[in-house]
Amino acid sequence: MNKNRYIIGELQEFFAKNDSSKAINSISTIMNSIRIQSKVIGSVKNPNCKFTCLQVLQLLVLFPFFSIKNAANYSSSALGKMFVCHKDMFYRFMNDGNINWRRIIYSVFRQVYSRVKRRTTLKSDIRCVIIDDTDLPKTGFKTEKIGKVFSHTQMKPILGFKAMFLCFTDGVSQFLLDFSLHGEEGKRSDKPQGLSKKQTEARYCKEHSEDKRIARRSAEYFASKIETAISMLKRSIIEGVRFDYLLVDSWFTCSELLKFVVSRHFGCHLIGMIKMGKTKYETDLGNKTAPELIKALQKSKSVKYSRSIGYYTATVSAKISGIKVSLLFYRRGKNGNWNALLTSDLKLDVKEAFRLYSRRWVIEVAHKEMKQNLKLGKNQCRDFAGQIAGISLCVLQYNILSYVKRNESYETIGGLFAEISKNSVELSVAEKIWLLIVEVINVIAEVLNCDAMVLTEQVISNDKQIKAVKQAFDRLTPAA
């Protein structure tokens, strides 16, 4: 490959010549338009590497689109035949603790979303950000910082990490803005993070210089999720993100997050699910818990049936930590369990609150799609820096797919990913067929005691079908 040529430009040219799908062409087009400066990446180019840091990053982003599971499988892939390099180049880049993954993600988001805004027909749709976490299960004990975390889906401790994501949605598309990786210290002092002494000793350990970015990521590992969530929101605002509502589930609905949101100068609000627990709210009905409030509302016949959403509802004004909020109670049917939303937007009615809060599910869908299609959490790097890099790459890949999905009108990210993978797999099949033919010709040449290259040229010149396979393979391996 010519060092002075762009990787994405070469891919774009290749797929255009081969009349590939609009999906893979769209991926190439958007990636070719993204500009990331070296100072944004933060890493220093290895003098012995023929690829720049940006080119290594671009190749890593392309991995799932060419059915490449990890760096070890790169050399045998179609992409590896086009851009020849060793797996160590990728591992060295991913394990670099000074790469500024957050700046890279925000840089790509700003460029992608600016293109969305230029093309959109929506003039004033409501923008929301969502915070939620998800389990990243692991199977081995050798990863740095690995430990047991409590899974709320399985309702038991599991080996792995918790990843907390910040997601942005305008009602049509969603993009991931930031994430943090968390562990839990555990309740027993003799089993830190739920691990035995033998399991703890099996973990990979590495000293991180305090001036490196991975040291700041490490500091988040045992930090409060609420404090980290507020830091994420602050960072997003500094990066120029503006939103109308923050959507969270009952785990994240708290006075600290509420205070932060309502104090922003651009006028945003919180909508969160609350637990029907022991937290007391100041109301005209007295200082009462959520279960006590709904009993009082039922007694005063303030419960109404909403045909538009199909729920029995009741609304009450309240205060929490001195901040005015609305509590929106709802239940399905006369015998269903009561639940409630809390919002700092006092003008919001139940129907609109429901409509907006339903957007929170896009982050659950994003988690599922990244795990199924982009192998979120399957990174096998021992280094904590490598784990951060793996999740960051998933975020970049998801945001690019989300943009293409919106522009090309695919119904789901999964459907889009299937088409992209199908086309890249077809290249791998052509490559494998040709390598098999070459292997057979080499065996024949050895038996006949003749030159394998001469015999190959003779076979190709006398067989149109084999010549076609050879031409397909030649397009996969441009001359250096």
CSV table of C-alpha atoms in Angstrom, one decimal:
chain,number,residue,atom,x,y,z
A,1,MET,CA,0.0,0.0,0.0
A,2,ASN,CA,1.2,3.5,-0.8
A,3,LYS,CA,1.9,5.2,2.5
A,4,ASN,CA,0.7,8.5,1.1
A,5,ARG,CA,-2.7,7.3,0.3
A,6,TYR,CA,-5.7,7.3,2.6
A,7,ILE,CA,-7.0,3.9,3.8
A,8,ILE,CA,-10.7,4.9,3.6
A,9,GLY,CA,-10.1,6.5,0.2
A,10,GLU,CA,-8.7,3.2,-1.2
A,11,LEU,CA,-11.6,1.2,0.3
A,12,GLN,CA,-14.1,3.7,-1.2
A,13,GLU,CA,-12.5,3.3,-4.6
A,14,PHE,CA,-12.4,-0.5,-4.3
A,15,PHE,CA,-16.1,-0.8,-3.4
A,16,ALA,CA,-17.1,1.6,-6.0
A,17,LYS,CA,-15.3,-0.4,-8.7
A,18,ASN,CA,-16.9,-3.6,-7.4
A,19,ASP,CA,-20.4,-2.1,-7.3
A,20,SER,CA,-20.9,-3.0,-3.7
A,21,SER,CA,-23.9,-2.1,-1.6
A,22,LYS,CA,-25.0,1.4,-0.6
A,23,ALA,CA,-24.4,0.5,3.0
A,24,ILE,CA,-20.7,-0.2,2.7
A,25,ASN,CA,-20.3,2.8,0.4
A,26,SER,CA,-22.1,5.0,3.0
A,27,ILE,CA,-19.7,3.7,5.7
A,28,SER,CA,-16.7,4.6,3.5
A,29,THR,CA,-18.1,8.0,2.6
A,30,ILE,CA,-18.8,9.1,6.2
A,31,MET,CA,-15.5,7.8,7.5
A,32,ASN,CA,-13.6,9.6,4.6
A,33,SER,CA,-15.3,12.9,5.6
A,34,ILE,CA,-14.3,12.6,9.3
A,35,ARG,CA,-11.2,14.6,10.2
A,36,ILE,CA,-9.3,13.8,13.4
A,37,GLN,CA,-6.1,15.7,14.2
A,38,SER,CA,-3.1,13.8,15.7
A,39,LYS,CA,-3.3,16.0,18.8
A,40,VAL,CA,-6.9,14.8,19.4
A,41,ILE,CA,-5.8,11.2,19.4
A,42,GLY,CA,-3.1,11.9,21.9
A,43,SER,CA,-0.9,9.0,21.0
A,44,VAL,CA,2.6,9.3,19.4
A,45,LYS,CA,3.3,7.4,16.2
A,46,ASN,CA,5.7,4.5,16.5
A,47,PRO,CA,8.7,5.3,14.2
A,48,ASN,CA,8.9,1.7,13.0
A,49,CYS,CA,5.2,1.6,12.0
A,50,LYS,CA,4.3,2.5,8.4
A,51,PHE,CA,0.8,3.5,9.4
A,52,THR,CA,-0.1,6.8,11.2
A,53,CYS,CA,-2.1,6.7,14.4
A,54,LEU,CA,-5.2,7.8,12.5
A,55,GLN,CA,-4.8,5.0,10.0
A,56,VAL,CA,-4.5,2.4,12.8
A,57,LEU,CA,-7.7,3.9,14.3
A,58,GLN,CA,-9.5,3.7,11.0
A,59,LEU,CA,-8.6,0.0,10.5
A,60,LEU,CA,-9.7,-0.8,14.0
A,61,VAL,CA,-13.1,0.9,13.4
A,62,LEU,CA,-13.5,-1.2,10.3
A,63,PHE,CA,-12.9,-4.6,12.0
A,64,PRO,CA,-16.6,-5.7,12.6
A,65,PHE,CA,-17.6,-4.6,9.1
A,66,PHE,CA,-15.1,-7.1,7.7
A,67,SER,CA,-16.1,-9.9,10.2
A,68,ILE,CA,-12.7,-9.5,12.0
A,69,LYS,CA,-13.2,-10.7,15.6
A,70,ASN,CA,-9.9,-9.3,16.9
A,71,ALA,CA,-6.4,-8.2,15.9
A,72,ALA,CA,-5.2,-11.8,15.8
A,73,ASN,CA,-7.6,-12.6,12.9
A,74,TYR,CA,-6.7,-9.5,10.9
A,75,SER,CA,-3.9,-10.9,8.7
A,76,SER,CA,-6.2,-13.7,7.4
A,77,SER,CA,-9.0,-11.2,6.5
A,78,ALA,CA,-9.9,-9.5,3.3
A,79,LEU,CA,-8.9,-6.1,4.9
A,80,GLY,CA,-5.6,-7.6,6.0
A,81,LYS,CA,-4.8,-8.5,2.4
A,82,MET,CA,-5.4,-4.9,1.3
A,83,PHE,CA,-3.4,-3.3,4.2
A,84,VAL,CA,-0.7,-5.6,5.4
A,85,CYS,CA,0.4,-5.2,9.0
A,86,HIS,CA,1.1,-7.2,12.1
A,87,LYS,CA,-1.4,-7.8,14.9
A,88,ASP,CA,1.1,-6.2,17.4
A,89,MET,CA,0.5,-2.8,15.8
A,90,PHE,CA,-3.2,-2.9,16.9
A,91,TYR,CA,-2.5,-4.3,20.4
A,92,ARG,CA,0.2,-1.6,21.0
A,93,PHE,CA,-2.3,1.1,19.9
A,94,MET,CA,-5.2,-0.2,22.1
A,95,ASN,CA,-3.0,-0.7,25.2
A,96,ASP,CA,-1.6,2.9,24.9
A,97,GLY,CA,-2.9,4.5,28.1
A,98,ASN,CA,-2.5,8.0,26.8
A,99,ILE,CA,-5.0,7.9,23.9
A,100,ASN,CA,-7.7,10.5,24.4
A,101,TRP,CA,-10.7,8.3,23.5
A,102,ARG,CA,-13.2,10.8,24.9
A,103,ARG,CA,-12.0,13.6,22.6
A,104,ILE,CA,-12.0,11.2,19.7
A,105,ILE,CA,-15.6,10.1,20.4
A,106,TYR,CA,-16.8,13.7,20.8
A,107,SER,CA,-14.9,14.8,17.7
A,108,VAL,CA,-16.6,12.1,15.6
A,109,PHE,CA,-20.0,12.8,17.1
A,110,ARG,CA,-19.9,16.6,16.3
A,111,GLN,CA,-18.9,15.9,12.7
A,112,VAL,CA,-21.5,13.2,12.2
A,113,TYR,CA,-24.3,15.1,13.9
A,114,SER,CA,-23.6,18.3,12.1
A,115,ARG,CA,-24.2,16.4,8.8
A,116,VAL,CA,-27.5,15.0,10.3
A,117,LYS,CA,-28.7,18.5,11.2
A,118,ARG,CA,-27.9,19.8,7.7
A,119,ARG,CA,-30.0,17.1,6.1
A,120,THR,CA,-32.9,16.8,8.6
A,121,THR,CA,-36.4,18.1,8.0
A,122,LEU,CA,-37.1,18.3,11.7
A,123,LYS,CA,-37.0,21.9,12.8
A,124,SER,CA,-37.5,21.9,16.6
A,125,ASP,CA,-37.7,18.4,17.9
A,126,ILE,CA,-36.9,17.8,21.6
A,127,ARG,CA,-33.3,16.6,22.4
A,128,CYS,CA,-32.8,14.2,25.2
A,129,VAL,CA,-29.7,12.6,26.9
A,130,ILE,CA,-30.0,9.3,28.7
A,131,ILE,CA,-27.8,7.7,31.3
A,132,ASP,CA,-27.9,4.0,32.0
A,133,ASP,CA,-25.5,1.2,32.8
A,134,THR,CA,-25.2,-2.4,31.5
A,135,ASP,CA,-23.3,-5.6,32.5
A,136,LEU,CA,-20.2,-6.7,30.6
A,137,PRO,CA,-19.7,-10.3,31.7
A,138,LYS,CA,-16.2,-11.9,31.5
A,139,THR,CA,-15.1,-15.5,31.8
A,140,GLY,CA,-11.4,-15.2,32.9
A,141,PHE,CA,-9.6,-13.7,35.9
A,142,LYS,CA,-6.5,-12.4,34.1
A,143,THR,CA,-7.9,-9.0,33.0
A,144,GLU,CA,-6.7,-6.0,34.9
A,145,LYS,CA,-9.1,-4.8,37.6
A,146,ILE,CA,-11.6,-7.6,36.9
A,147,GLY,CA,-14.0,-8.5,39.7
A,148,LYS,CA,-17.5,-9.4,40.6
A,149,VAL,CA,-20.4,-6.9,40.1
A,150,PHE,CA,-24.0,-7.4,41.0
A,151,SER,CA,-26.2,-7.9,37.9
A,152,HIS,CA,-29.7,-6.5,38.3
A,153,THR,CA,-30.9,-8.6,35.3
A,154,GLN,CA,-29.6,-11.9,36.7
A,155,MET,CA,-30.1,-10.8,40.3
A,156,LYS,CA,-26.7,-12.2,41.4
A,157,PRO,CA,-23.0,-11.3,41.3
A,158,ILE,CA,-21.3,-12.0,38.0
A,159,LEU,CA,-17.6,-11.7,37.0
A,160,GLY,CA,-17.1,-8.7,34.8
A,161,PHE,CA,-17.5,-4.9,34.6
A,162,LYS,CA,-20.3,-2.4,34.7
A,163,ALA,CA,-20.3,0.1,31.8
A,164,MET,CA,-22.2,3.4,32.2
A,165,PHE,CA,-23.2,5.2,29.0
A,166,LEU,CA,-24.4,8.7,28.1
A,167,CYS,CA,-26.6,8.6,25.0
A,168,PHE,CA,-28.0,11.5,22.9
A,169,THR,CA,-31.2,11.2,20.9
A,170,ASP,CA,-33.3,13.7,18.9
A,171,GLY,CA,-36.2,11.3,18.5
A,172,VAL,CA,-35.0,9.8,15.2
A,173,SER,CA,-31.4,8.8,15.8
A,174,GLN,CA,-29.3,8.1,18.8
A,175,PHE,CA,-25.6,8.6,19.4
A,176,LEU,CA,-23.4,7.5,22.3
A,177,LEU,CA,-21.4,10.4,23.8
A,178,ASP,CA,-19.4,9.0,26.7
A,179,PHE,CA,-19.0,6.0,29.0
A,180,SER,CA,-17.2,4.9,32.1
A,181,LEU,CA,-16.1,1.5,33.4
A,182,HIS,CA,-17.0,0.5,36.9
A,183,GLY,CA,-16.3,-2.2,39.4
A,184,GLU,CA,-17.6,-2.9,42.9
A,185,GLU,CA,-15.4,-3.3,46.0
A,186,GLY,CA,-17.6,-6.0,47.6
A,187,LYS,CA,-18.9,-6.3,51.2
A,188,ARG,CA,-16.2,-8.7,52.5
A,189,SER,CA,-12.8,-7.4,53.3
A,190,ASP,CA,-11.3,-10.9,52.9
A,191,LYS,CA,-12.7,-11.1,49.4
A,192,PRO,CA,-12.1,-7.8,47.7
A,193,GLN,CA,-14.3,-7.4,44.6
A,194,GLY,CA,-15.8,-10.8,45.5
A,195,LEU,CA,-12.6,-12.6,44.5
A,196,SER,CA,-10.5,-15.2,46.5
A,197,LYS,CA,-6.8,-14.6,47.1
A,198,LYS,CA,-5.9,-17.0,44.3
A,199,GLN,CA,-8.2,-15.2,41.8
A,200,THR,CA,-6.9,-11.8,42.8
A,201,GLU,CA,-3.3,-12.9,42.3
A,202,ALA,CA,-4.2,-14.3,38.8
A,203,ARG,CA,-5.2,-10.8,37.7
A,204,TYR,CA,-2.9,-8.8,35.4
A,205,CYS,CA,-1.4,-5.7,37.2
A,206,LYS,CA,0.1,-2.6,35.7
A,207,GLU,CA,1.4,0.6,37.2
A,208,HIS,CA,-0.1,3.7,35.5
A,209,SER,CA,1.6,7.1,35.5
A,210,GLU,CA,-0.6,9.7,37.1
A,211,ASP,CA,-0.2,12.0,34.1
A,212,LYS,CA,-1.6,9.5,31.7
A,213,ARG,CA,-5.3,9.5,30.7
A,214,ILE,CA,-5.8,5.9,31.7
A,215,ALA,CA,-5.0,6.9,35.3
A,216,ARG,CA,-8.1,9.2,35.3
A,217,ARG,CA,-10.2,6.3,33.9
A,218,SER,CA,-8.9,4.1,36.7
A,219,ALA,CA,-9.9,6.7,39.3
A,220,GLU,CA,-13.5,6.3,38.0
A,221,TYR,CA,-13.5,2.6,38.5
A,222,PHE,CA,-14.7,2.6,42.2
A,223,ALA,CA,-16.1,6.2,42.1
A,224,SER,CA,-19.8,6.9,42.7
A,225,LYS,CA,-21.8,6.4,39.5
A,226,ILE,CA,-23.9,9.5,40.4
A,227,GLU,CA,-20.7,11.6,40.6
A,228,THR,CA,-19.4,10.1,37.4
A,229,ALA,CA,-22.7,10.7,35.7
A,230,ILE,CA,-22.6,14.4,36.7
A,231,SER,CA,-19.0,14.6,35.4
A,232,MET,CA,-20.2,13.1,32.1
A,233,LEU,CA,-22.9,15.7,31.8
A,234,LYS,CA,-20.5,18.5,32.5
A,235,ARG,CA,-18.1,17.2,29.9
A,236,SER,CA,-20.9,17.0,27.3
A,237,ILE,CA,-21.9,20.6,27.9
A,238,ILE,CA,-18.3,21.8,27.6
A,239,GLU,CA,-18.2,19.8,24.3
A,240,GLY,CA,-21.2,21.8,23.0
A,241,VAL,CA,-24.0,19.3,23.6
A,242,ARG,CA,-27.3,20.9,24.5
A,243,PHE,CA,-30.4,18.9,25.6
A,244,ASP,CA,-33.9,19.6,26.8
A,245,TYR,CA,-34.4,16.6,29.1
A,246,LEU,CA,-32.2,14.1,30.9
A,247,LEU,CA,-33.9,10.7,31.2
A,248,VAL,CA,-32.9,8.2,33.9
A,249,ASP,CA,-34.4,5.1,35.6
A,250,SER,CA,-35.1,4.8,39.3
A,251,TRP,CA,-31.5,3.9,40.2
A,252,PHE,CA,-30.2,7.3,38.9
A,253,THR,CA,-33.1,9.5,40.0
A,254,CYS,CA,-31.7,11.4,43.0
A,255,SER,CA,-31.5,14.9,44.4
A,256,GLU,CA,-27.8,15.4,43.3
A,257,LEU,CA,-28.6,14.8,39.7
A,258,LEU,CA,-31.8,16.9,39.9
A,259,LYS,CA,-29.9,19.8,41.4
A,260,PHE,CA,-27.3,19.7,38.7
A,261,VAL,CA,-29.8,19.6,35.8
A,262,VAL,CA,-32.0,22.4,37.0
A,263,SER,CA,-29.0,24.7,37.7
A,264,ARG,CA,-27.9,24.6,34.0
A,265,HIS,CA,-28.2,28.0,32.2
A,266,PHE,CA,-29.8,26.7,29.0
A,267,GLY,CA,-33.0,25.4,30.6
A,268,CYS,CA,-33.0,21.6,30.8
A,269,HIS,CA,-35.1,19.3,32.9
A,270,LEU,CA,-35.0,15.8,34.5
A,271,ILE,CA,-37.5,13.0,33.9
A,272,GLY,CA,-36.8,10.0,36.0
A,273,MET,CA,-38.6,6.9,37.4
A,274,ILE,CA,-38.8,6.9,41.1
A,275,LYS,CA,-38.9,4.0,43.5
A,276,MET,CA,-42.2,3.4,45.4
A,277,GLY,CA,-40.1,3.4,48.6
A,278,LYS,CA,-39.4,5.3,51.8
A,279,THR,CA,-38.2,8.6,50.3
A,280,LYS,CA,-40.4,11.5,51.5
A,281,TYR,CA,-41.7,14.4,49.4
A,282,GLU,CA,-42.9,17.8,50.6
A,283,THR,CA,-46.5,18.3,49.3
A,284,ASP,CA,-49.7,20.0,50.2
A,285,LEU,CA,-50.8,16.6,51.5
A,286,GLY,CA,-47.9,16.6,53.9
A,287,ASN,CA,-44.5,15.0,54.0
A,288,LYS,CA,-45.3,11.6,52.5
A,289,THR,CA,-43.7,8.7,50.7
A,290,ALA,CA,-44.8,7.8,47.2
A,291,PRO,CA,-47.1,4.9,48.4
A,292,GLU,CA,-48.6,7.2,51.0
A,293,LEU,CA,-49.2,9.9,48.4
A,294,ILE,CA,-51.0,7.7,46.0
A,295,LYS,CA,-53.3,6.4,48.8
A,296,ALA,CA,-54.2,10.0,49.6
A,297,LEU,CA,-54.8,10.8,45.9
A,298,GLN,CA,-57.1,7.8,45.6
A,299,LYS,CA,-58.9,8.8,48.7
A,300,SER,CA,-59.5,12.3,47.4
A,301,LYS,CA,-60.6,10.8,44.0
A,302,SER,CA,-57.8,12.5,42.1
A,303,VAL,CA,-57.1,9.4,40.0
A,304,LYS,CA,-58.2,9.6,36.4
A,305,TYR,CA,-58.2,7.2,33.5
A,306,SER,CA,-56.2,8.4,30.4
A,307,ARG,CA,-57.4,6.9,27.2
A,308,SER,CA,-54.5,8.2,25.2
A,309,ILE,CA,-51.9,6.2,27.2
A,310,GLY,CA,-54.2,3.5,28.6
A,311,TYR,CA,-53.3,4.1,32.3
A,312,TYR,CA,-54.9,5.3,35.4
A,313,THR,CA,-53.0,8.5,36.4
A,314,ALA,CA,-52.7,11.0,39.2
A,315,THR,CA,-50.5,14.1,39.5
A,316,VAL,CA,-49.2,15.9,42.5
A,317,SER,CA,-46.8,18.9,43.0
A,318,ALA,CA,-44.0,18.3,45.4
A,319,LYS,CA,-40.6,19.4,46.6
A,320,ILE,CA,-37.4,17.4,47.0
A,321,SER,CA,-34.3,19.1,48.5
A,322,GLY,CA,-36.1,22.4,48.0
A,323,ILE,CA,-36.6,21.9,44.3
A,324,LYS,CA,-40.2,22.0,42.8
A,325,VAL,CA,-41.1,18.8,40.9
A,326,SER,CA,-44.2,17.0,39.6
A,327,LEU,CA,-44.9,13.4,40.6
A,328,LEU,CA,-46.8,11.6,37.9
A,329,PHE,CA,-48.4,8.3,39.1
A,330,TYR,CA,-49.7,5.7,36.8
A,331,ARG,CA,-50.8,2.0,36.7
A,332,ARG,CA,-52.2,-0.4,34.1
A,333,GLY,CA,-55.7,-1.5,35.0
A,334,LYS,CA,-57.5,-1.3,38.4
A,335,ASN,CA,-55.4,-4.0,40.0
A,336,GLY,CA,-52.0,-3.1,38.6
A,337,ASN,CA,-49.1,-1.8,40.6
A,338,TRP,CA,-48.5,1.9,40.9
A,339,ASN,CA,-45.4,3.5,39.5
A,340,ALA,CA,-44.3,7.1,39.2
A,341,LEU,CA,-42.2,9.5,37.2
A,342,LEU,CA,-40.6,12.6,38.7
A,343,THR,CA,-40.0,15.7,36.5
A,344,SER,CA,-38.6,19.1,37.1
A,345,ASP,CA,-40.7,20.5,34.2
A,346,LEU,CA,-43.9,21.6,36.0
A,347,LYS,CA,-45.7,22.3,32.7
A,348,LEU,CA,-45.4,18.7,31.5
A,349,ASP,CA,-48.6,16.6,31.5
A,350,VAL,CA,-48.7,12.8,31.9
A,351,LYS,CA,-49.1,12.1,28.2
A,352,GLU,CA,-46.1,14.2,27.2
A,353,ALA,CA,-44.0,12.9,30.0
A,354,PHE,CA,-44.8,9.3,28.9
A,355,ARG,CA,-43.9,10.1,25.3
A,356,LEU,CA,-40.6,11.6,26.3
A,357,TYR,CA,-39.7,9.0,28.9
A,358,SER,CA,-40.3,6.2,26.3
A,359,ARG,CA,-37.2,7.5,24.5
A,360,ARG,CA,-35.1,6.1,27.4
A,361,TRP,CA,-35.5,2.7,25.9
A,362,VAL,CA,-33.2,3.6,22.9
A,363,ILE,CA,-30.2,3.2,25.2
A,364,GLU,CA,-31.3,-0.4,26.1
A,365,VAL,CA,-31.6,-1.1,22.4
A,366,ALA,CA,-28.2,0.4,21.8
A,367,HIS,CA,-26.7,-1.9,24.5
A,368,LYS,CA,-28.3,-4.9,22.9
A,369,GLU,CA,-27.2,-4.0,19.3
A,370,MET,CA,-23.6,-3.3,20.4
A,371,LYS,CA,-23.4,-6.6,22.2
A,372,GLN,CA,-24.9,-8.6,19.3
A,373,ASN,CA,-23.3,-6.9,16.3
A,374,LEU,CA,-20.2,-5.1,17.6
A,375,LYS,CA,-19.2,-7.6,20.3
A,376,LEU,CA,-19.4,-5.0,23.2
A,377,GLY,CA,-17.6,-6.5,26.3
A,378,LYS,CA,-15.9,-9.3,24.3
A,379,ASN,CA,-12.5,-7.5,24.2
A,380,GLN,CA,-9.8,-9.9,25.4
A,381,CYS,CA,-7.1,-7.4,26.2
A,382,ARG,CA,-5.6,-7.8,29.6
A,383,ASP,CA,-4.8,-4.1,30.0
A,384,PHE,CA,-7.4,-1.8,31.5
A,385,ALA,CA,-6.4,0.6,28.7
A,386,GLY,CA,-7.3,-2.1,26.2
A,387,GLN,CA,-10.7,-2.6,27.7
A,388,ILE,CA,-11.4,1.2,27.5
A,389,ALA,CA,-10.2,1.1,23.8
A,390,GLY,CA,-12.4,-1.8,23.0
A,391,ILE,CA,-15.6,-0.1,24.3
A,392,SER,CA,-14.6,3.2,22.7
A,393,LEU,CA,-14.3,1.5,19.3
A,394,CYS,CA,-17.8,0.0,19.8
A,395,VAL,CA,-19.1,3.5,20.4
A,396,LEU,CA,-17.4,4.9,17.3
A,397,GLN,CA,-18.7,2.0,15.2
A,398,TYR,CA,-22.3,2.4,16.6
A,399,ASN,CA,-22.4,6.1,15.9
A,400,ILE,CA,-21.2,5.7,12.3
A,401,LEU,CA,-23.9,2.9,11.8
A,402,SER,CA,-26.5,5.1,13.4
A,403,TYR,CA,-25.7,7.9,11.0
A,404,VAL,CA,-25.9,5.5,8.0
A,405,LYS,CA,-29.1,4.0,9.2
A,406,ARG,CA,-30.7,7.4,9.3
A,407,ASN,CA,-29.5,8.4,5.9
A,408,GLU,CA,-30.2,5.1,4.1
A,409,SER,CA,-33.5,4.4,5.9
A,410,TYR,CA,-32.6,1.0,7.3
A,411,GLU,CA,-35.1,-0.2,9.9
A,412,THR,CA,-32.5,-1.4,12.5
A,413,ILE,CA,-28.8,-1.2,13.1
A,414,GLY,CA,-28.8,-5.0,13.0
A,415,GLY,CA,-30.2,-5.0,9.5
A,416,LEU,CA,-27.7,-2.5,8.3
A,417,PHE,CA,-24.8,-4.4,10.0
A,418,ALA,CA,-26.0,-7.6,8.3
A,419,GLU,CA,-25.7,-6.1,4.8
A,420,ILE,CA,-22.3,-4.6,5.5
A,421,SER,CA,-21.0,-7.9,6.9
A,422,LYS,CA,-22.5,-9.8,3.9
A,423,ASN,CA,-20.5,-7.8,1.4
A,424,SER,CA,-17.2,-7.9,3.3
A,425,VAL,CA,-17.7,-11.7,3.8
A,426,GLU,CA,-18.2,-12.2,0.0
A,427,LEU,CA,-14.7,-10.7,-0.4
A,428,SER,CA,-13.2,-13.2,2.0
A,429,VAL,CA,-14.9,-16.1,0.2
A,430,ALA,CA,-13.4,-15.0,-3.2
A,431,GLU,CA,-10.0,-14.7,-1.5
A,432,LYS,CA,-10.2,-18.2,0.1
A,433,ILE,CA,-11.3,-19.8,-3.2
A,434,TRP,CA,-8.3,-18.3,-5.0
A,435,LEU,CA,-5.8,-19.3,-2.2
A,436,LEU,CA,-7.2,-22.9,-2.5
A,437,ILE,CA,-6.7,-22.9,-6.3
A,438,VAL,CA,-3.1,-21.6,-5.8
A,439,GLU,CA,-2.4,-24.4,-3.3
A,440,VAL,CA,-3.7,-27.1,-5.7
A,441,ILE,CA,-1.6,-25.6,-8.5
A,442,ASN,CA,1.5,-25.7,-6.3
A,443,VAL,CA,1.0,-29.4,-5.5
A,444,ILE,CA,0.6,-30.2,-9.2
A,445,ALA,CA,3.7,-28.1,-10.1
A,446,GLU,CA,5.7,-30.1,-7.5
A,447,VAL,CA,4.5,-33.4,-8.9
A,448,LEU,CA,5.3,-32.3,-12.5
A,449,ASN,CA,8.6,-30.7,-11.4
A,450,CYS,CA,7.8,-27.4,-13.1
A,451,ASP,CA,7.6,-23.7,-12.1
A,452,ALA,CA,4.4,-23.0,-10.1
A,453,MET,CA,4.2,-19.4,-11.3
A,454,VAL,CA,4.5,-20.4,-14.9
A,455,LEU,CA,1.8,-23.1,-14.5
A,456,THR,CA,-0.5,-20.7,-12.7
A,457,GLU,CA,-0.2,-18.2,-15.6
A,458,GLN,CA,-1.0,-21.0,-18.1
A,459,VAL,CA,-4.0,-22.1,-16.1
A,460,ILE,CA,-5.3,-18.6,-15.9
A,461,SER,CA,-4.8,-17.8,-19.5
A,462,ASN,CA,-6.7,-20.9,-20.6
A,463,ASP,CA,-9.6,-20.6,-18.1
A,464,LYS,CA,-12.0,-17.6,-17.9
A,465,GLN,CA,-13.6,-18.7,-14.6
A,466,ILE,CA,-10.2,-19.0,-12.8
A,467,LYS,CA,-9.0,-15.8,-14.4
A,468,ALA,CA,-12.1,-14.0,-12.9
A,469,VAL,CA,-11.3,-15.3,-9.4
A,470,LYS,CA,-7.7,-14.2,-9.8
A,471,GLN,CA,-8.8,-10.7,-10.9
A,472,ALA,CA,-11.1,-10.5,-7.8
A,473,PHE,CA,-8.2,-11.5,-5.6
A,474,ASP,CA,-5.9,-8.9,-7.2
A,475,ARG,CA,-8.3,-6.2,-6.4
A,476,LEU,CA,-8.1,-7.3,-2.7
A,477,THR,CA,-4.3,-6.9,-2.7
A,478,PRO,CA,-3.2,-3.6,-4.3
A,479,ALA,CA,0.4,-3.3,-5.2
A,480,ALA,CA,2.6,-1.7,-2.5
